[in-house]
PDB file of C-alpha atoms and ligand atoms in Angstrom:
ATOM      1  CA  MET A  29      -1.564   0.352  23.320  1.00 87.00           C
ATOM      2  CA  MET A  30      -2.186   0.698  19.671  1.00 95.00           C
ATOM      3  CA  LYS A  31       1.117  -1.137  17.640  1.00 97.00           C
ATOM      4  CA  ILE A  32       2.796   1.410  15.094  1.00 98.00           C
ATOM      5  CA  GLY A  33       2.644   1.102  11.617  1.00 98.00           C
ATOM      6  CA  PHE A  34       4.311   3.335   8.541  1.00 98.00           C
ATOM      7  CA  ASN A  35       2.782   4.115   5.400  1.00 98.00           C
ATOM      8  CA  GLU A  36       4.539   4.154   2.379  1.00 98.00           C
ATOM      9  CA  ALA A  37       3.335   7.483   0.986  1.00 98.00           C
ATOM     10  CA  THR A  38       5.380   9.321   4.300  1.00 98.00           C
ATOM     11  CA  ALA A  39       8.803   8.769   2.185  1.00 98.00           C
ATOM     12  CA  MET A  40       7.661   7.964  -1.617  1.00 98.00           C
ATOM     13  CA  ARG A  41       9.510  10.265  -3.254  1.00 97.00           C
ATOM     14  CA  LYS A  42      13.450   9.174  -2.417  1.00 98.00           C
ATOM     15  CA  SER A  43      12.633   5.925  -0.854  1.00 98.00           C
ATOM     16  CA  ASP A  44      11.517   2.590  -2.173  1.00 98.00           C
ATOM     17  CA  LEU A  45      10.290  -0.525  -0.597  1.00 98.00           C
ATOM     18  CA  ALA A  46      14.123  -2.062  -0.168  1.00 98.00           C
ATOM     19  CA  THR A  47      14.689   0.897   1.743  1.00 98.00           C
ATOM     20  CA  ASP A  48      11.354   0.885   3.450  1.00 98.00           C
ATOM     21  CA  LEU A  49      11.953  -2.539   5.130  1.00 98.00           C
ATOM     22  CA  LEU A  50      14.836  -2.208   6.345  1.00 98.00           C
ATOM     23  CA  LEU A  51      14.671   1.253   7.781  1.00 98.00           C
ATOM     24  CA  THR A  52      11.365   0.292   9.479  1.00 98.00           C
ATOM     25  CA  GLU A  53      12.987  -2.545  11.199  1.00 98.00           C
ATOM     26  CA  LYS A  54      15.633  -0.683  11.968  1.00 98.00           C
ATOM     27  CA  TYR A  55      13.149   1.724  13.569  1.00 98.00           C
ATOM     28  CA  GLY A  56      11.423  -0.683  15.700  1.00 98.00           C
ATOM     29  CA  TYR A  57       8.077  -0.188  13.523  1.00 98.00           C
ATOM     30  CA  ASP A  58       5.555  -2.793  14.183  1.00 98.00           C
ATOM     31  CA  TYR A  59       4.021  -2.644  10.763  1.00 98.00           C
ATOM     32  CA  ILE A  60       4.460  -1.576   7.030  1.00 98.00           C
ATOM     33  CA  GLU A  61       1.774  -0.434   4.943  1.00 98.00           C
ATOM     34  CA  ILE A  62       2.923  -1.093   1.323  1.00 98.00           C
ATOM     35  CA  ARG A  63       1.281   0.740  -1.756  1.00 98.00           C
ATOM     36  CA  LEU A  64       0.977  -0.740  -4.919  1.00 98.00           C
ATOM     37  CA  ASP A  65       3.100   1.578  -7.234  1.00 98.00           C
ATOM     38  CA  MET A  66       6.236   1.263  -5.112  1.00 98.00           C
ATOM     39  CA  LEU A  67       5.407  -2.973  -5.194  1.00 98.00           C
ATOM     40  CA  LYS A  68       5.253  -2.755  -8.382  1.00 98.00           C
ATOM     41  CA  ASP A  69       8.946  -0.945  -8.187  1.00 98.00           C
ATOM     42  CA  TYR A  70      10.371  -3.671  -5.910  1.00 98.00           C
ATOM     43  CA  LEU A  71       9.434  -6.197  -8.289  1.00 98.00           C
ATOM     44  CA  LYS A  72      11.414  -5.114 -11.100  1.00 98.00           C
ATOM     45  CA  SER A  73      14.557  -5.946  -9.013  1.00 98.00           C
ATOM     46  CA  HIS A  74      13.209  -8.666  -6.690  1.00 98.00           C
ATOM     47  CA  THR A  75      10.561 -11.092  -6.165  1.00 98.00           C
ATOM     48  CA  ILE A  76       7.566 -11.846  -4.132  1.00 98.00           C
ATOM     49  CA  GLU A  77       9.376 -14.894  -2.254  1.00 98.00           C
ATOM     50  CA  GLU A  78      12.631 -12.371  -1.338  1.00 98.00           C
ATOM     51  CA  LEU A  79       9.679  -9.974   0.155  1.00 98.00           C
ATOM     52  CA  ALA A  80       7.524 -12.961   1.816  1.00 98.00           C
ATOM     53  CA  GLY A  81      11.410 -14.538   3.107  1.00 98.00           C
ATOM     54  CA  PHE A  82      11.693 -10.839   4.389  1.00 98.00           C
ATOM     55  CA  PHE A  83       8.191 -10.795   6.851  1.00 98.00           C
ATOM     56  CA  SER A  84       9.159 -14.574   7.600  1.00 98.00           C
ATOM     57  CA  LYS A  85      11.987 -13.287   9.387  1.00 98.00           C
ATOM     58  CA  SER A  86      11.436  -9.483  10.899  1.00 98.00           C
ATOM     59  CA  LYS A  87       9.539  -8.351  13.059  1.00 98.00           C
ATOM     60  CA  VAL A  88       8.024  -6.133  10.597  1.00 98.00           C
ATOM     61  CA  LYS A  89       5.091  -7.263   9.400  1.00 98.00           C
ATOM     62  CA  PRO A  90       2.618  -6.054   6.412  1.00 98.00           C
ATOM     63  CA  TYR A  91      -1.004  -4.628   7.622  1.00 98.00           C
ATOM     64  CA  ALA A  92      -2.859  -2.652   4.260  1.00 98.00           C
ATOM     65  CA  LEU A  93      -2.100  -2.209   0.661  1.00 98.00           C
ATOM     66  CA  ASN A  94      -2.771   1.076  -0.295  1.00 98.00           C
ATOM     67  CA  SER A  95      -4.654   1.296  -2.403  1.00 98.00           C
ATOM     68  CA  ILE A  96      -7.573   0.971  -4.810  1.00 98.00           C
ATOM     69  CA  GLU A  97      -8.627   4.111  -5.716  1.00 98.00           C
ATOM     70  CA  ASN A  98     -11.343   5.401  -7.492  1.00 97.00           C
ATOM     71  CA  ILE A  99     -14.055   3.329  -7.525  1.00 98.00           C
ATOM     72  CA  ASN A 100     -17.304   5.075  -7.937  1.00 98.00           C
ATOM     73  CA  PHE A 101     -19.037   5.549 -11.222  1.00 98.00           C
ATOM     74  CA  CYS A 102     -16.183   3.873 -13.233  1.00 98.00           C
ATOM     75  CA  SER A 103     -16.549   3.302 -17.166  1.00 97.00           C
ATOM     76  CA  GLU A 104     -16.368   0.035 -18.175  1.00 98.00           C
ATOM     77  CA  LYS A 105     -12.524   0.326 -19.020  1.00 98.00           C
ATOM     78  CA  GLU A 106     -12.045   1.769 -15.187  1.00 98.00           C
ATOM     79  CA  HIS A 107     -14.620  -0.847 -13.716  1.00 98.00           C
ATOM     80  CA  SER A 108     -12.103  -3.956 -15.145  1.00 98.00           C
ATOM     81  CA  ASP A 109      -8.759  -1.846 -14.768  1.00 98.00           C
ATOM     82  CA  VAL A 110      -9.511  -1.557 -10.751  1.00 98.00           C
ATOM     83  CA  LEU A 111     -10.854  -5.180 -10.390  1.00 98.00           C
ATOM     84  CA  GLU A 112      -7.510  -6.287 -12.652  1.00 98.00           C
ATOM     85  CA  LEU A 113      -5.726  -4.472 -10.031  1.00 98.00           C
ATOM     86  CA  MET A 114      -7.696  -5.931  -6.814  1.00 98.00           C
ATOM     87  CA  GLU A 115      -7.432  -9.185  -8.408  1.00 98.00           C
ATOM     88  CA  TRP A 116      -3.296  -8.639  -8.645  1.00 98.00           C
ATOM     89  CA  ALA A 117      -2.770  -6.934  -5.034  1.00 98.00           C
ATOM     90  CA  CYS A 118      -4.873  -9.920  -3.312  1.00 98.00           C
ATOM     91  CA  SER A 119      -2.544 -12.256  -4.603  1.00 98.00           C
ATOM     92  CA  ILE A 120       0.477 -10.969  -3.858  1.00 98.00           C
ATOM     93  CA  ALA A 121      -1.367 -10.131  -0.268  1.00 98.00           C
ATOM     94  CA  GLN A 122      -1.939 -13.691   0.205  1.00 98.00           C
ATOM     95  CA  LYS A 123       1.982 -14.673  -0.803  1.00 98.00           C
ATOM     96  CA  ILE A 124       3.111 -12.132   2.077  1.00 98.00           C
ATOM     97  CA  ASN A 125       0.089 -12.487   4.782  1.00 98.00           C
ATOM     98  CA  ASN A 126      -1.022  -9.136   4.373  1.00 98.00           C
ATOM     99  CA  PRO A 127      -4.350  -9.179   5.773  1.00 98.00           C
ATOM    100  CA  TYR A 128      -6.006  -5.907   4.340  1.00 98.00           C
ATOM    101  CA  ILE A 129      -6.580  -3.187   1.708  1.00 98.00           C
ATOM    102  CA  ILE A 130      -7.542   0.123   1.434  1.00 98.00           C
ATOM    103  CA  ILE A 131     -10.396   0.655  -0.814  1.00 98.00           C
ATOM    104  CA  VAL A 132     -10.381   4.553  -1.734  1.00 98.00           C
ATOM    105  CA  PRO A 133     -14.025   6.354  -2.987  1.00 98.00           C
ATOM    106  CA  THR A 134     -13.763   8.355  -5.902  1.00 98.00           C
ATOM    107  CA  ILE A 135     -12.355  11.711  -5.973  1.00 97.00           C
ATOM    108  CA  ASP A 136     -13.412  14.114  -8.862  1.00 97.00           C
ATOM    109  CA  GLU A 137     -16.009  16.615  -9.379  1.00 97.00           C
ATOM    110  CA  LYS A 138     -17.878  14.481 -11.050  1.00 97.00           C
ATOM    111  CA  VAL A 139     -19.116  12.931  -7.941  1.00 97.00           C
ATOM    112  CA  LYS A 140     -21.065  15.970  -7.294  1.00 96.00           C
ATOM    113  CA  LYS A 141     -23.651  14.777 -10.148  1.00 97.00           C
ATOM    114  CA  TYR A 142     -24.570  11.752  -7.902  1.00 98.00           C
ATOM    115  CA  SER A 143     -27.163  11.930  -5.131  1.00 97.00           C
ATOM    116  CA  ILE A 144     -26.173   9.995  -1.579  1.00 97.00           C
ATOM    117  CA  LYS A 145     -28.855   7.630  -2.442  1.00 98.00           C
ATOM    118  CA  GLU A 146     -26.657   7.060  -6.099  1.00 98.00           C
ATOM    119  CA  THR A 147     -23.479   7.228  -4.497  1.00 98.00           C
ATOM    120  CA  GLU A 148     -24.541   4.249  -2.033  1.00 98.00           C
ATOM    121  CA  GLU A 149     -26.097   2.355  -4.010  1.00 98.00           C
ATOM    122  CA  ASP A 150     -22.445   2.410  -6.378  1.00 98.00           C
ATOM    123  CA  SER A 151     -20.292   1.550  -3.279  1.00 98.00           C
ATOM    124  CA  ILE A 152     -22.022  -0.969  -2.467  1.00 98.00           C
ATOM    125  CA  LYS A 153     -21.994  -2.789  -5.702  1.00 98.00           C
ATOM    126  CA  MET A 154     -18.321  -2.144  -6.132  1.00 98.00           C
ATOM    127  CA  LEU A 155     -17.509  -3.057  -2.425  1.00 98.00           C
ATOM    128  CA  ASN A 156     -19.422  -6.451  -3.357  1.00 98.00           C
ATOM    129  CA  GLU A 157     -17.370  -7.156  -6.105  1.00 98.00           C
ATOM    130  CA  LEU A 158     -14.361  -6.395  -5.005  1.00 98.00           C
ATOM    131  CA  ALA A 159     -15.193  -8.469  -1.681  1.00 99.00           C
ATOM    132  CA  ASP A 160     -15.442 -11.319  -3.736  1.00 98.00           C
ATOM    133  CA  ILE A 161     -12.005 -11.218  -4.867  1.00 98.00           C
ATOM    134  CA  GLY A 162     -10.177 -10.324  -1.671  1.00 98.00           C
ATOM    135  CA  GLU A 163     -12.437 -12.860  -0.023  1.00 98.00           C
ATOM    136  CA  ARG A 164     -11.040 -15.561  -2.561  1.00 98.00           C
ATOM    137  CA  TYR A 165      -7.371 -14.716  -0.844  1.00 98.00           C
ATOM    138  CA  GLY A 166      -8.135 -13.782   1.948  1.00 98.00           C
ATOM    139  CA  VAL A 167      -7.854 -10.409   2.389  1.00 98.00           C
ATOM    140  CA  LYS A 168     -10.187  -7.747   3.950  1.00 99.00           C
ATOM    141  CA  LEU A 169     -11.068  -4.308   2.529  1.00 99.00           C
ATOM    142  CA  ALA A 170     -10.959  -1.611   4.550  1.00 98.00           C
ATOM    143  CA  PHE A 171     -12.803   1.810   3.102  1.00 98.00           C
ATOM    144  CA  GLU A 172     -11.484   5.115   3.658  1.00 98.00           C
ATOM    145  CA  PRO A 173     -13.721   8.274   3.668  1.00 98.00           C
ATOM    146  CA  ILE A 174     -12.010  11.766   2.617  1.00 98.00           C
ATOM    147  CA  GLY A 175     -13.711  14.525   3.694  1.00 97.00           C
ATOM    148  CA  SER A 176     -13.078  16.486   0.451  1.00 95.00           C
ATOM    149  CA  HIS A 177     -16.115  18.515  -0.842  1.00 94.00           C
ATOM    150  CA  HIS A 178     -15.284  16.620  -4.091  1.00 96.00           C
ATOM    151  CA  CYS A 179     -14.738  12.696  -2.512  1.00 98.00           C
ATOM    152  CA  ALA A 180     -18.234  10.216  -3.177  1.00 98.00           C
ATOM    153  CA  VAL A 181     -17.446   9.521   0.245  1.00 98.00           C
ATOM    154  CA  LYS A 182     -17.172  11.789   3.066  1.00 98.00           C
ATOM    155  CA  SER A 183     -17.856  11.265   6.611  1.00 98.00           C
ATOM    156  CA  ILE A 184     -17.494   8.264   9.124  1.00 98.00           C
ATOM    157  CA  ALA A 185     -21.369   8.199   9.134  1.00 98.00           C
ATOM    158  CA  GLN A 186     -21.529   7.635   5.160  1.00 98.00           C
ATOM    159  CA  CYS A 187     -19.267   5.411   5.250  1.00 98.00           C
ATOM    160  CA  TRP A 188     -20.412   3.344   8.021  1.00 98.00           C
ATOM    161  CA  ASP A 189     -23.937   3.299   6.145  1.00 98.00           C
ATOM    162  CA  ILE A 190     -22.476   1.663   3.101  1.00 98.00           C
ATOM    163  CA  VAL A 191     -20.289  -1.107   4.917  1.00 98.00           C
ATOM    164  CA  LYS A 192     -23.319  -1.723   7.337  1.00 98.00           C
ATOM    165  CA  LYS A 193     -25.089  -2.789   4.266  1.00 98.00           C
ATOM    166  CA  VAL A 194     -22.427  -4.598   2.416  1.00 98.00           C
ATOM    167  CA  ASP A 195     -22.731  -6.510   5.630  1.00 98.00           C
ATOM    168  CA  ARG A 196     -19.538  -9.294   4.859  1.00 98.00           C
ATOM    169  CA  ASP A 197     -17.091 -10.093   7.821  1.00 98.00           C
ATOM    170  CA  SER A 198     -14.308  -8.859   4.804  1.00 98.00           C
ATOM    171  CA  VAL A 199     -15.483  -5.291   4.663  1.00 99.00           C
ATOM    172  CA  GLY A 200     -14.824  -2.898   7.143  1.00 98.00           C
ATOM    173  CA  ILE A 201     -13.309   1.229   7.332  1.00 98.00           C
ATOM    174  CA  ALA A 202      -9.959   2.880   7.454  1.00 98.00           C
ATOM    175  CA  VAL A 203     -10.296   5.671   9.936  1.00 98.00           C
ATOM    176  CA  ASP A 204      -7.522   8.399   8.489  1.00 98.00           C
ATOM    177  CA  ALA A 205      -7.645  11.266  11.423  1.00 98.00           C
ATOM    178  CA  PHE A 206      -6.445  13.858   8.537  1.00 98.00           C
ATOM    179  CA  ASN A 207      -9.391  12.681   5.850  1.00 98.00           C
ATOM    180  CA  LEU A 208     -11.779  12.949   8.337  1.00 98.00           C
ATOM    181  CA  TYR A 209     -10.345  16.440   9.811  1.00 98.00           C
ATOM    182  CA  LEU A 210     -11.299  17.934   6.152  1.00 98.00           C
ATOM    183  CA  TYR A 211     -14.993  16.663   6.917  1.00 97.00           C
ATOM    184  CA  LYS A 212     -16.011  19.601   9.377  1.00 95.00           C
ATOM    185  CA  ALA A 213     -12.933  19.570  11.305  1.00 97.00           C
ATOM    186  CA  LEU A 214     -13.797  15.869  12.783  1.00 96.00           C
ATOM    187  CA  GLN A 215     -16.873  17.378  14.931  1.00 96.00           C
ATOM    188  CA  ASP A 216     -18.560  14.301  13.652  1.00 96.00           C
ATOM    189  CA  VAL A 217     -15.811  12.264  15.698  1.00 97.00           C
ATOM    190  CA  ASP A 218     -18.992  10.906  18.030  1.00 96.00           C
ATOM    191  CA  ASP A 219     -20.280   9.596  14.956  1.00 98.00           C
ATOM    192  CA  LEU A 220     -17.857   6.673  15.257  1.00 98.00           C
ATOM    193  CA  GLU A 221     -19.677   5.069  18.236  1.00 97.00           C
ATOM    194  CA  MET A 222     -22.240   3.766  16.304  1.00 97.00           C
ATOM    195  CA  VAL A 223     -19.739   1.519  14.137  1.00 98.00           C
ATOM    196  CA  ASP A 224     -19.295  -2.219  15.095  1.00 97.00           C
ATOM    197  CA  SER A 225     -15.810  -2.392  16.892  1.00 97.00           C
ATOM    198  CA  GLU A 226     -15.096  -5.383  14.467  1.00 97.00           C
ATOM    199  CA  LYS A 227     -15.412  -3.298  11.419  1.00 98.00           C
ATOM    200  CA  LEU A 228     -12.260  -1.107  12.270  1.00 98.00           C
ATOM    201  CA  PHE A 229      -9.537  -2.301  10.576  1.00 98.00           C
ATOM    202  CA  VAL A 230      -7.111   1.101   9.962  1.00 98.00           C
ATOM    203  CA  PHE A 231      -6.060   3.952  11.529  1.00 98.00           C
ATOM    204  CA  HIS A 232      -4.231   6.272   9.817  1.00 98.00           C
ATOM    205  CA  ILE A 233      -2.426   9.141  12.116  1.00 98.00           C
ATOM    206  CA  ASP A 234      -1.139  11.988  10.908  1.00 98.00           C
ATOM    207  CA  ASP A 235      -1.921  15.915  11.451  1.00 98.00           C
ATOM    208  CA  SER A 236      -2.845  18.837   9.928  1.00 98.00           C
ATOM    209  CA  GLU A 237      -1.623  22.839   9.612  1.00 98.00           C
ATOM    210  CA  LYS A 238      -3.942  25.412  10.951  1.00 98.00           C
ATOM    211  CA  LEU A 239      -5.693  26.616   7.372  1.00 97.00           C
ATOM    212  CA  PRO A 240      -9.629  27.078   6.738  1.00 97.00           C
ATOM    213  CA  ILE A 241     -10.577  23.538   6.009  1.00 95.00           C
ATOM    214  CA  GLU A 242     -11.374  24.641   2.138  1.00 94.00           C
ATOM    215  CA  LYS A 243      -7.921  25.115   1.389  1.00 97.00           C
ATOM    216  CA  LEU A 244      -6.559  22.133   3.263  1.00 97.00           C
ATOM    217  CA  ASP A 245      -4.971  19.395   0.626  1.00 96.00           C
ATOM    218  CA  HIS A 246      -3.128  16.328   1.738  1.00 97.00           C
ATOM    219  CA  CYS A 247      -0.096  18.505   1.494  1.00 98.00           C
ATOM    220  CA  ASN A 248      -0.878  20.133   4.632  1.00 98.00           C
ATOM    221  CA  ARG A 249      -0.423  17.233   6.498  1.00 98.00           C
ATOM    222  CA  LEU A 250       2.046  17.323   9.295  1.00 98.00           C
ATOM    223  CA  TRP A 251       3.650  14.672  11.691  1.00 98.00           C
ATOM    224  CA  PRO A 252       1.131  13.899  14.717  1.00 98.00           C
ATOM    225  CA  GLY A 253       1.049  16.115  17.485  1.00 97.00           C
ATOM    226  CA  ASP A 254       2.396  19.052  15.282  1.00 98.00           C
ATOM    227  CA  GLY A 255      -0.985  20.572  14.244  1.00 98.00           C
ATOM    228  CA  VAL A 256      -4.350  21.581  15.019  1.00 98.00           C
ATOM    229  CA  ILE A 257      -6.271  18.036  14.907  1.00 98.00           C
ATOM    230  CA  PRO A 258      -8.204  16.879  18.329  1.00 97.00           C
ATOM    231  CA  LEU A 259      -5.738  13.074  17.647  1.00 97.00           C
ATOM    232  CA  ASP A 260      -6.630  12.543  21.482  1.00 96.00           C
ATOM    233  CA  ARG A 261     -10.345  13.120  20.623  1.00 96.00           C
ATOM    234  CA  LEU A 262      -9.929  10.176  17.726  1.00 97.00           C
ATOM    235  CA  ILE A 263      -7.840   8.017  20.252  1.00 97.00           C
ATOM    236  CA  LEU A 264     -10.490   8.083  22.983  1.00 95.00           C
ATOM    237  CA  ALA A 265     -13.491   7.021  20.396  1.00 96.00           C
ATOM    238  CA  LEU A 266     -11.332   4.430  18.914  1.00 97.00           C
ATOM    239  CA  LYS A 267     -10.164   3.062  21.972  1.00 95.00           C
ATOM    240  CA  GLN A 268     -13.626   3.186  23.542  1.00 94.00           C
ATOM    241  CA  LYS A 269     -14.518   0.832  20.588  1.00 95.00           C
ATOM    242  CA  GLY A 270     -11.950  -1.476  22.232  1.00 95.00           C
ATOM    243  CA  PHE A 271      -9.419  -0.590  18.712  1.00 96.00           C
ATOM    244  CA  ASP A 272      -6.251  -0.730  19.290  1.00 92.00           C
ATOM    245  CA  SER A 273      -4.467  -2.912  16.325  1.00 96.00           C
ATOM    246  CA  ILE A 274      -2.746  -0.078  14.649  1.00 97.00           C
ATOM    247  CA  ALA A 275      -1.431   3.571  14.151  1.00 98.00           C
ATOM    248  CA  SER A 276       0.024   4.308  11.206  1.00 98.00           C
ATOM    249  CA  VAL A 277       1.807   7.019  10.295  1.00 98.00           C
ATOM    250  CA  GLU A 278       0.943   8.268   6.653  1.00 98.00           C
ATOM    251  CA  LEU A 279       1.967  12.139   5.296  1.00 98.00           C
ATOM    252  CA  PHE A 280       1.321  13.281   1.384  1.00 98.00           C
ATOM    253  CA  ARG A 281       3.938  16.376   2.565  1.00 98.00           C
ATOM    254  CA  PRO A 282       6.405  17.765  -0.436  1.00 98.00           C
ATOM    255  CA  GLU A 283       8.894  19.442   2.438  1.00 98.00           C
ATOM    256  CA  TYR A 284       8.900  15.825   4.136  1.00 98.00           C
ATOM    257  CA  TRP A 285       9.601  14.053   0.853  1.00 98.00           C
ATOM    258  CA  GLU A 286      12.633  15.660   0.638  1.00 98.00           C
ATOM    259  CA  LEU A 287      14.152  14.537   3.770  1.00 98.00           C
ATOM    260  CA  ALA A 288      16.564  11.543   3.394  1.00 98.00           C
ATOM    261  CA  PRO A 289      14.343   8.309   3.859  1.00 98.00           C
ATOM    262  CA  GLU A 290      16.108   7.353   6.859  1.00 98.00           C
ATOM    263  CA  GLU A 291      15.153  10.860   8.709  1.00 98.00           C
ATOM    264  CA  ALA A 292      11.529  10.604   7.616  1.00 98.00           C
ATOM    265  CA  ILE A 293      11.068   6.879   8.765  1.00 98.00           C
ATOM    266  CA  LYS A 294      12.889   7.602  12.260  1.00 98.00           C
ATOM    267  CA  THR A 295      11.208  10.532  13.108  1.00 98.00           C
ATOM    268  CA  GLY A 296       7.688   9.098  11.548  1.00 98.00           C
ATOM    269  CA  LYS A 297       8.134   6.389  14.910  1.00 98.00           C
ATOM    270  CA  GLU A 298       9.375   8.839  17.254  1.00 98.00           C
ATOM    271  CA  LYS A 299       6.559  10.818  16.345  1.00 98.00           C
ATOM    272  CA  THR A 300       3.773   8.735  16.231  1.00 98.00           C
ATOM    273  CA  ALA A 301       5.174   6.930  19.685  1.00 97.00           C
ATOM    274  CA  SER A 302       4.744  10.346  20.997  1.00 96.00           C
ATOM    275  CA  ALA A 303       1.227  10.992  20.031  1.00 96.00           C
ATOM    276  CA  LEU A 304       0.199   7.809  21.352  1.00 96.00           C
ATOM    277  CA  ASN A 305       2.246   8.070  24.213  1.00 94.00           C
ATOM    278  CA  LYS A 306       0.992  11.582  25.363  1.00 91.00           C
ATOM    279  CA  PHE A 307      -2.669  10.199  24.540  1.00 90.00           C
ATOM    280  CA  TYR A 308      -2.536   7.005  27.172  1.00 87.00           C
ATOM    281  CA  ASN A 309      -0.225   9.110  30.217  1.00 87.00           C
ATOM    282  CA  SER A 310      -2.881  11.424  29.860  1.00 84.00           C
ATOM    283  CA  THR A 311      -5.894   8.835  30.144  1.00 74.00           C
ATOM    284  CA  THR A 312      -5.146   5.869  31.539  1.00 59.00           C
ATOM    285  CA  THR A 313      -4.959   4.447  34.947  1.00 51.00           C
ATOM    286  CA  GLU A 314      -5.138   1.114  33.939  1.00 50.00           C
TER     287      GLU A 314
HETATM  288 ZN1  LIG B 427      -5.012   7.068   4.533  1.00 87.90          ZN
END
């Protein structure tokens, strides 16, 4: 059975890291995925030692930091900012034993000017530079494709082509149900078969409202099991690869941001556990 994680995006408007730590512990999550902006806020009134101290005593552990974004086709300034943020994030990750960091391709109309080959070359170059930093701190990079038409890296196949060519133990893939659904409604789920098992690092679980794909945006994410994404097929594909590390609930839904953090964190755990239980009860005789 996959372990359950909480991605801080889910309750980010009304919560903060100190609150998320206490509530993920209270509701029995295995992992938390810390957001870098919320980490920066936390450090205004807490220390890294406090954070490390929490994790040394708690059953909740840090899993992946979110995220290093807009890594493609950077200006010189953007490029140095990305590397600087990576250095800072990894230095903290090392101190709290956080193993992964999410790397997000650029989402911007400008990506349409570039060919698949140019995008691949640029992504490989950037992932190598970021991995040079990550490896110094023992942090692995999970590259997350996003199916939006204006994202540089949209599909499992395109992401895998890049990660395979980077060919470093520290660079793998993050799979996000909603982000994959944005690309042809997840009809390419079988492409996961070609991905090396040890390259699957993170699974973000979520669901989607029933809308035409081109109208969907992250605000249309729903609790796992409440929408139209064929989560069972995706979980099956992951399970067939031997992946059972984590299913981390990650929503960006304004309506859920209005909930009290406790309500959101409790509901996220129940909905995720129920989506996983439904899958395991229906498919396993082991
Ligand atoms: Zn995600």
